[in-house]
Coordinates of C-alpha atoms in Angstrom, one line a residue:
X129 CA 8.3 26.4 17.4
X130 CA 8.0 23.5 15.0
X131 CA 5.2 23.0 12.5
X132 CA 3.8 20.1 14.6
X133 CA 3.5 22.4 17.7
X134 CA 1.4 25.0 15.7
X135 CA -1.2 22.4 14.6
X136 CA -4.6 22.3 16.2
X137 CA -4.8 18.6 16.9
X138 CA -3.0 15.3 17.0
X139 CA -4.6 14.0 13.8
X140 CA -3.1 16.9 11.9
X141 CA 0.3 16.2 13.4
X142 CA -0.1 12.5 12.4
X143 CA -0.8 13.6 8.8
X144 CA 2.1 16.0 8.8
X145 CA 4.5 13.2 9.9
X146 CA 3.0 10.9 7.2
X147 CA 3.5 13.6 4.6
X148 CA 7.1 14.2 5.7
X149 CA 7.7 10.5 5.6
X150 CA 6.5 10.4 2.0
X151 CA 8.6 13.5 1.1
X152 CA 11.8 11.9 2.6
X153 CA 10.9 8.6 0.9
X154 CA 10.7 10.3 -2.5
X155 CA 14.0 12.1 -2.0
X156 CA 15.7 8.9 -1.0
X157 CA 16.2 9.7 2.6
X158 CA 14.8 6.4 3.7
X159 CA 15.9 6.4 7.4
X160 CA 14.2 9.8 7.9
X161 CA 11.1 8.6 6.1
X162 CA 10.9 5.6 8.4
X163 CA 11.4 7.9 11.4
X164 CA 8.4 10.1 10.4
X165 CA 6.2 7.1 9.5
X166 CA 6.9 5.6 12.9
X167 CA 6.1 8.9 14.6
X168 CA 2.8 9.0 12.7
X169 CA 2.0 5.4 13.7
X170 CA 2.9 6.0 17.4
X171 CA 0.7 9.1 17.6
X172 CA -2.1 7.4 15.8
X173 CA -2.0 4.5 18.3
X174 CA -1.8 7.0 21.2
X175 CA -5.0 8.9 20.1
X176 CA -6.8 5.7 18.8
X177 CA -6.8 7.2 15.2
X178 CA -7.6 4.0 13.2
X179 CA -7.4 5.7 9.8
X180 CA -3.9 6.9 10.7
X181 CA -2.9 3.5 12.0
X182 CA -4.0 1.8 8.7
X183 CA -2.5 4.4 6.3
X184 CA 0.8 4.9 8.1
X185 CA 1.4 1.2 8.6
X186 CA 0.9 0.7 4.9
X187 CA 3.1 3.7 4.0
X188 CA 6.1 2.6 6.1
X189 CA 6.2 -0.8 4.3
X190 CA 7.9 0.3 1.1
X191 CA 10.8 2.2 2.7
X192 CA 11.3 -0.9 4.9
X193 CA 11.4 -3.0 1.8
X194 CA 14.0 -0.7 0.3
X195 CA 16.1 -1.2 3.5
X196 CA 15.8 -5.0 3.1
X197 CA 13.5 -5.3 6.1
X198 CA 11.0 -7.7 4.4
X199 CA 9.6 -9.2 7.6
X200 CA 9.1 -5.8 9.2
X201 CA 7.4 -4.5 6.0
X202 CA 5.1 -7.5 6.0
X203 CA 4.2 -7.0 9.6
X204 CA 3.3 -3.3 8.9
X205 CA 1.3 -4.2 5.7
X206 CA -0.6 -6.9 7.7
X207 CA -1.4 -4.4 10.5
X208 CA -2.6 -1.9 7.8
X209 CA -4.8 -4.6 6.2
X210 CA -6.3 -5.7 9.5
X211 CA -7.1 -2.1 10.6
X212 CA -8.4 -1.1 7.2
X213 CA -10.8 -4.1 7.2
X214 CA -12.0 -3.2 10.7
X215 CA -12.9 0.4 9.7
X216 CA -14.0 -0.3 6.1
X217 CA -11.2 1.6 4.4
X218 CA -11.2 -0.1 1.0
X219 CA -8.4 2.2 -0.3
X220 CA -5.9 1.1 2.3
X221 CA -7.3 -2.5 2.2
X222 CA -6.5 -2.6 -1.6
X223 CA -3.1 -1.0 -1.2
X224 CA -1.9 -3.2 1.7
X225 CA -3.3 -6.4 0.1
X226 CA -1.4 -5.6 -3.1
X227 CA 1.8 -4.9 -1.1
X228 CA 1.5 -8.2 0.8
X229 CA 1.0 -9.9 -2.6
X230 CA 4.2 -8.3 -3.8
X231 CA 6.1 -9.7 -0.8
X232 CA 4.6 -13.1 -1.3
X233 CA 5.5 -13.1 -5.0
X234 CA 9.1 -12.0 -4.1
X235 CA 9.2 -15.1 -1.8
X236 CA 8.0 -17.4 -4.6
X237 CA 4.6 -18.0 -3.0
X238 CA 2.7 -17.3 -6.2
X239 CA -0.5 -18.8 -5.1
X240 CA -0.6 -16.6 -2.0
X241 CA 0.5 -13.6 -4.1
X242 CA -2.4 -14.2 -6.5
X243 CA -4.9 -14.4 -3.7
X244 CA -3.7 -11.0 -2.3
X245 CA -3.7 -9.4 -5.7
X246 CA -7.2 -10.6 -6.3
X247 CA -8.4 -9.2 -2.9
X248 CA -6.7 -5.9 -3.7
X249 CA -8.3 -5.9 -7.1
X250 CA -11.8 -6.5 -5.6
X251 CA -11.3 -3.6 -3.1
X252 CA -10.1 -1.3 -5.9
X253 CA -13.1 -2.2 -8.0
X254 CA -15.4 -1.5 -5.0
X255 CA -14.1 2.1 -4.8
X256 CA -13.6 2.5 -8.6
X257 CA -9.9 3.1 -8.2
X258 CA -8.7 2.6 -11.8
X259 CA -4.9 3.1 -11.1
X260 CA -4.9 0.4 -8.4
X261 CA -7.1 -1.9 -10.5
X262 CA -4.7 -1.6 -13.5
X263 CA -1.7 -2.4 -11.3
X264 CA -3.3 -5.4 -9.7
X265 CA -4.5 -6.9 -13.0
X266 CA -0.9 -6.4 -14.3
X267 CA 0.5 -8.1 -11.1
X268 CA -1.9 -11.0 -11.7
X269 CA -0.6 -11.2 -15.2
X270 CA 2.9 -11.5 -13.9
X271 CA 1.9 -14.4 -11.6
X272 CA 0.4 -16.2 -14.5
X273 CA 3.6 -15.5 -16.5
X274 CA 5.7 -16.9 -13.7
X275 CA 3.5 -20.0 -13.7
X276 CA 4.1 -20.4 -17.5
X277 CA 0.5 -19.6 -18.4
X278 CA 1.3 -17.2 -21.3
X279 CA -2.3 -17.0 -22.5
X280 CA -3.7 -15.9 -19.1
X281 CA -0.7 -13.5 -18.6
X282 CA -1.3 -11.9 -22.0
X283 CA -5.0 -11.6 -21.3
X284 CA -4.4 -9.8 -18.0
X285 CA -1.7 -7.5 -19.4
X286 CA -4.0 -6.5 -22.3
X287 CA -6.7 -5.7 -19.8
X288 CA -4.3 -3.6 -17.8
X289 CA -3.2 -1.8 -21.0
X290 CA -6.8 -1.0 -21.8
X291 CA -7.3 0.6 -18.4
X292 CA -4.1 2.6 -18.8
X293 CA -5.6 4.1 -22.0
X294 CA -8.7 5.1 -19.9
X295 CA -6.4 6.7 -17.3
X296 CA -4.8 8.9 -19.9
X297 CA -8.1 10.4 -21.1

């Protein structure tokens, strides 16, 4: 009997698939990670588990990017963002907005990237998520740097550095 079959409900099974996806992602077994994230997404959809749909669509994006599947990653991040907004999940909203911003920056769409980073930052501030806030401020600094605005870039990077000191306390 597998671990999934011993669980009490489908939400737990979804969470286990998501955790296995993350474990395989961290060990570099990207195809297995994607397989488990897809199982988590499919089950979440089947049981109408919106939190799972949002989280697992966000989670699958990074391994898809590692595989060079940028459009698929963008589609999953977008689905995560849409679902997170519908259910008021600011954490996934912040994460998926930031991830879409990264894809937009990679494509050279710095204005769009900045907009997504700012939305991610706002959601992170709403839930007082300092790690995500620091990352988005740093990402915003990178956009300004790419635009050649060294003063704005430096200001943002200093702000991110100040937050990193807080995180170490």
